[in-house]
Coordinates of C-alpha atoms in Angstrom, one line a residue:
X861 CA 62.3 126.2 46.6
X862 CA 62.7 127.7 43.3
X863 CA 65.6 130.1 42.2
X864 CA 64.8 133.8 42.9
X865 CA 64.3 136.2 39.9
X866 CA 67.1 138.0 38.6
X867 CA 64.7 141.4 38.2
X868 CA 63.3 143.0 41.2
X869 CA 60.1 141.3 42.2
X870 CA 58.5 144.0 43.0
X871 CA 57.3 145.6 39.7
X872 CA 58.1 149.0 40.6
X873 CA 61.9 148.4 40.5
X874 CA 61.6 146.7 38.1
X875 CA 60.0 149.3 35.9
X876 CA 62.8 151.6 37.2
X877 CA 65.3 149.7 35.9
X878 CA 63.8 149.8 32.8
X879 CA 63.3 153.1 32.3
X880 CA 67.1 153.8 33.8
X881 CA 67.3 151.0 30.7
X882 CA 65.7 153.0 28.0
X883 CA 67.2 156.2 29.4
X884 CA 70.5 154.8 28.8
X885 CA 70.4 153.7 25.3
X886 CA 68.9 157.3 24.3
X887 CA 72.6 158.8 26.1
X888 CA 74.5 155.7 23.8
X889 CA 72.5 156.7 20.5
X890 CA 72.8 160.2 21.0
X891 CA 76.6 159.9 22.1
X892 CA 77.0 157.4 18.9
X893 CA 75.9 160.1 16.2
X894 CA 77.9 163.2 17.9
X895 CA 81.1 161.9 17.8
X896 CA 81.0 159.2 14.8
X897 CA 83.4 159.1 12.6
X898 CA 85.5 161.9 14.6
X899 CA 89.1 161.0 16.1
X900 CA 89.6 164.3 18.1
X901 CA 88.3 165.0 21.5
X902 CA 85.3 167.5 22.7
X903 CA 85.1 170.0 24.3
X904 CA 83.9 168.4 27.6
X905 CA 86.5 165.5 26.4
X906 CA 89.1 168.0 26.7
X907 CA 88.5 169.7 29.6
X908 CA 87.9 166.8 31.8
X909 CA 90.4 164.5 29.9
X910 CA 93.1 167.2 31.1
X911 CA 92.3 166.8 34.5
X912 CA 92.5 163.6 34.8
X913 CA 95.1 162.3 32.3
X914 CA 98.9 161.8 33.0
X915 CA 98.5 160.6 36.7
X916 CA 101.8 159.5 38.7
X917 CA 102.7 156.6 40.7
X918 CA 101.1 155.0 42.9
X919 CA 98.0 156.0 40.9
X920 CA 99.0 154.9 37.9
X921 CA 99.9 151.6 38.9
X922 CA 96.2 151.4 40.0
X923 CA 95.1 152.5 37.0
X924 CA 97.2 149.8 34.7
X925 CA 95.7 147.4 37.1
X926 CA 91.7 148.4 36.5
X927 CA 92.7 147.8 32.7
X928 CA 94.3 144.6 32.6
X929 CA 91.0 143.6 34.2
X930 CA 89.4 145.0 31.4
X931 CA 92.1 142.6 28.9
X932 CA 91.1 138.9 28.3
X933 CA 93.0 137.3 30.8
X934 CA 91.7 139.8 34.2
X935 CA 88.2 139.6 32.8
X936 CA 88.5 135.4 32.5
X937 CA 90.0 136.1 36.1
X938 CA 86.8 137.9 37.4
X939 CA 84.6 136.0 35.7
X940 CA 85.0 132.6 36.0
X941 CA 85.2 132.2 39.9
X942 CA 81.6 134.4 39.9
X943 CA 80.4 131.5 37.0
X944 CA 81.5 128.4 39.7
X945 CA 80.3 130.7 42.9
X946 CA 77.3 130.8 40.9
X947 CA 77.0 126.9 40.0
X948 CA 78.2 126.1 43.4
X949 CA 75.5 128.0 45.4
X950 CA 73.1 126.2 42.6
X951 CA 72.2 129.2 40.7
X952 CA 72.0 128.6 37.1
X953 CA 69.7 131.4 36.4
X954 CA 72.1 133.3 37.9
X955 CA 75.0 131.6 35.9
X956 CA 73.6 132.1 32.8
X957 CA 73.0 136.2 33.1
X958 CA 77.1 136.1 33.9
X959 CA 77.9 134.5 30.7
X960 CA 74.8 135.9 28.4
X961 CA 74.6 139.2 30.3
X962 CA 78.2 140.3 30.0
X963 CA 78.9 138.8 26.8
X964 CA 75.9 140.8 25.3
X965 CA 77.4 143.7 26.9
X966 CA 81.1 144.0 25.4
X967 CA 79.8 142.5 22.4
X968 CA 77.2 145.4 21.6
X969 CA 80.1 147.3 22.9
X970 CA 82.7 146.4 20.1
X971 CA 79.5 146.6 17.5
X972 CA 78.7 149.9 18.6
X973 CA 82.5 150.8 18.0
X974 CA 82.7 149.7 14.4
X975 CA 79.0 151.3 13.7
X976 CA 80.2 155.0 15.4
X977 CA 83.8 154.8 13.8
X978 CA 85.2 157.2 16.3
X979 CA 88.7 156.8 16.6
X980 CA 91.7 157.9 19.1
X981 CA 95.4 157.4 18.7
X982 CA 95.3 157.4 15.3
X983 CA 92.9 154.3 13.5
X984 CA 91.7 153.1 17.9
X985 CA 88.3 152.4 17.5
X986 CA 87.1 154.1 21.0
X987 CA 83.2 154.3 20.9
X988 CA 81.6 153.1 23.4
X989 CA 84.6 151.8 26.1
X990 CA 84.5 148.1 25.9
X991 CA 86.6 148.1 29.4
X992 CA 83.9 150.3 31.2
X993 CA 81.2 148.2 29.2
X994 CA 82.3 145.3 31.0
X995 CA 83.4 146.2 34.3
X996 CA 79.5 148.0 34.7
X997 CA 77.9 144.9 33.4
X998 CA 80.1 142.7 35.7
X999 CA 78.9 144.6 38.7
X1000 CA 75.2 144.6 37.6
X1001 CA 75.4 140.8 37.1
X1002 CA 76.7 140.6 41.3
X1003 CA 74.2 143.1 42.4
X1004 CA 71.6 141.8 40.6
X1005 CA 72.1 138.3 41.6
X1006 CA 73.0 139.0 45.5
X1007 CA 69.6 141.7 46.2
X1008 CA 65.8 141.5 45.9
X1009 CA 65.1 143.5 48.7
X1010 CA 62.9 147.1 48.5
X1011 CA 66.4 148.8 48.7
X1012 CA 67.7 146.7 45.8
X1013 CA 67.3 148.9 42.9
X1014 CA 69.6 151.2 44.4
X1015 CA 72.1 148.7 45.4
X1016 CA 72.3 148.0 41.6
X1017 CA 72.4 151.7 40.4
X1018 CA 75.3 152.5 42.6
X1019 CA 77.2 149.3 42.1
X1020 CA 77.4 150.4 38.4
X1021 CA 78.0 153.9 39.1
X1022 CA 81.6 152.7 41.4
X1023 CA 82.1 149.7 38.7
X1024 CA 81.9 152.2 36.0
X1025 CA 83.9 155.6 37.2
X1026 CA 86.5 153.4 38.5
X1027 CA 87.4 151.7 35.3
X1028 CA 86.4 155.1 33.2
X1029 CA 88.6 157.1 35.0
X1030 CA 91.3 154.3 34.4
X1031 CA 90.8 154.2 31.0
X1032 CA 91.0 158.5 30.8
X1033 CA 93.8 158.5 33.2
X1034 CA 95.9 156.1 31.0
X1035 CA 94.8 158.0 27.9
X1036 CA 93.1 155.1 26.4
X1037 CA 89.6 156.6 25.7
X1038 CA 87.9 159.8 25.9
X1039 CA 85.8 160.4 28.7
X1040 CA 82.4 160.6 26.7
X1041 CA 83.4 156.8 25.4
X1042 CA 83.5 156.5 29.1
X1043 CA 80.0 157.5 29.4
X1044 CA 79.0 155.6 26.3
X1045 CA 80.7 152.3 27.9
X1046 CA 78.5 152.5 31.2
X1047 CA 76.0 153.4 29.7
X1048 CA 75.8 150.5 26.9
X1049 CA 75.7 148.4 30.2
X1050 CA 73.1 149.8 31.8
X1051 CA 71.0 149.6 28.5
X1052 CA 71.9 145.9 28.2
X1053 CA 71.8 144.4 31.4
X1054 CA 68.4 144.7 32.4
X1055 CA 66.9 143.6 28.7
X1056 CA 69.0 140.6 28.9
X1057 CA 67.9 139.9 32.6
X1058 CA 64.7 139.9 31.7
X1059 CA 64.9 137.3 29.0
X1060 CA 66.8 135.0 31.4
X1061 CA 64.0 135.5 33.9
X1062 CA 61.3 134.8 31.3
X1063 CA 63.5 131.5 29.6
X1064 CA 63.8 130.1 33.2
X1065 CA 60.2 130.9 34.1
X1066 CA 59.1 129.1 31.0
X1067 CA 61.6 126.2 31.0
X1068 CA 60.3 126.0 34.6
X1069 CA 56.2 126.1 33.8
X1070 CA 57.5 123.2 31.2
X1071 CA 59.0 121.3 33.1
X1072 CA 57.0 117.6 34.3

């Protein structure tokens, strides 16, 4: 029996994905060339920034936590269990998309960053959130591995919708970005993911087709 696909296999979904794809990197570019080269907060930045920044304990403990996930050593901490549950349960396409998938996310991230120039805390490079970037595409990666039924492509929108405004409002709440970086983060994601699902899905078909 041969691995399932990481895309939807109905084609539907999977076009949705695409477009939600496609739809995404339109908010990212747009976002980009707003605020580039800016290192003061928007409007909407302001107004929502002051209603959620400067939360108190216990909150903010919660918030420091959703962060360090976001550092090095919590995202090698998420990660690398999901890589061996992955190997374990024999999915290497699977296994693949968690290293490729969120790798191509951050790192577009932190490109995007030096490309926009949009600072915070005086030289911070904050556009788009690399901590929401990969927090989304982690949560993409497990829903996108664990569901191919009909109802799948909405298991996969709202597990980056929680993934994402859980780690943005950390990242607001501590001060750390501004919330349309936020935005730009989860969105970066959802731009990524689903490009870079599909090329694991066509490699593996291929290598596959190849084989003897």
């Amino acid at each position: 029996m041969s691995e399932p696909r990481l895309l939807p296999e109905h084609p539907r979904h999977a076009v949705v994905l695409g477009l939600v794809a496609v739809l995404a990197a339109l908010v990212v570019a747009v976002l980009g060339v707003r605020y580039a080269g800016e290192g003061e907060p928007g409007g909407v930045d302001a107004r929502l920034a002051e209603a959620l920044y400067g939360v108190e304990p216990p909150w903010r403990s919660v918030a420091l936590a959703m962060d360090s996930l976001g550092e090095p050593f919590g995202a090698a901490a998420l990660v690398v269990p999901i890589l061996a549950g992955c190997l374990l349960l024999r999915r290497p396409r699977a296994a693949v998309f968690v290293v490729v998938g969120v790798g191509l996310a951050v790192g577009t991230a932190t490109l995007l960053k030096h490309l926009a120039g949009r600072t915070i805390h005086g030289d911070n490079l904050s556009y788009p959130s690399g901590h929401t970037a990969f927090a989304t595409s982690l949560a993409l990666v497990v829903a996108m591995a664990a569901t191919r039924r009909a109802a799948g492509t909405l298991f996969v929108v709202a597990a980056a919708l929680v993934a994402g405004a859980v780690m943005g409002w950390a990242q607001v709440a501590l001060g750390a970005h501004y919330p349309t970086d936020v935005l730009g983060g989860w969105c970066t994601a959802l731009a990524v993911m689903p490009a870079t699902a599909w090329l694991v899905d066509r490699a593996a078909d291929q290598l596959r087709r190849d084989r003897p």
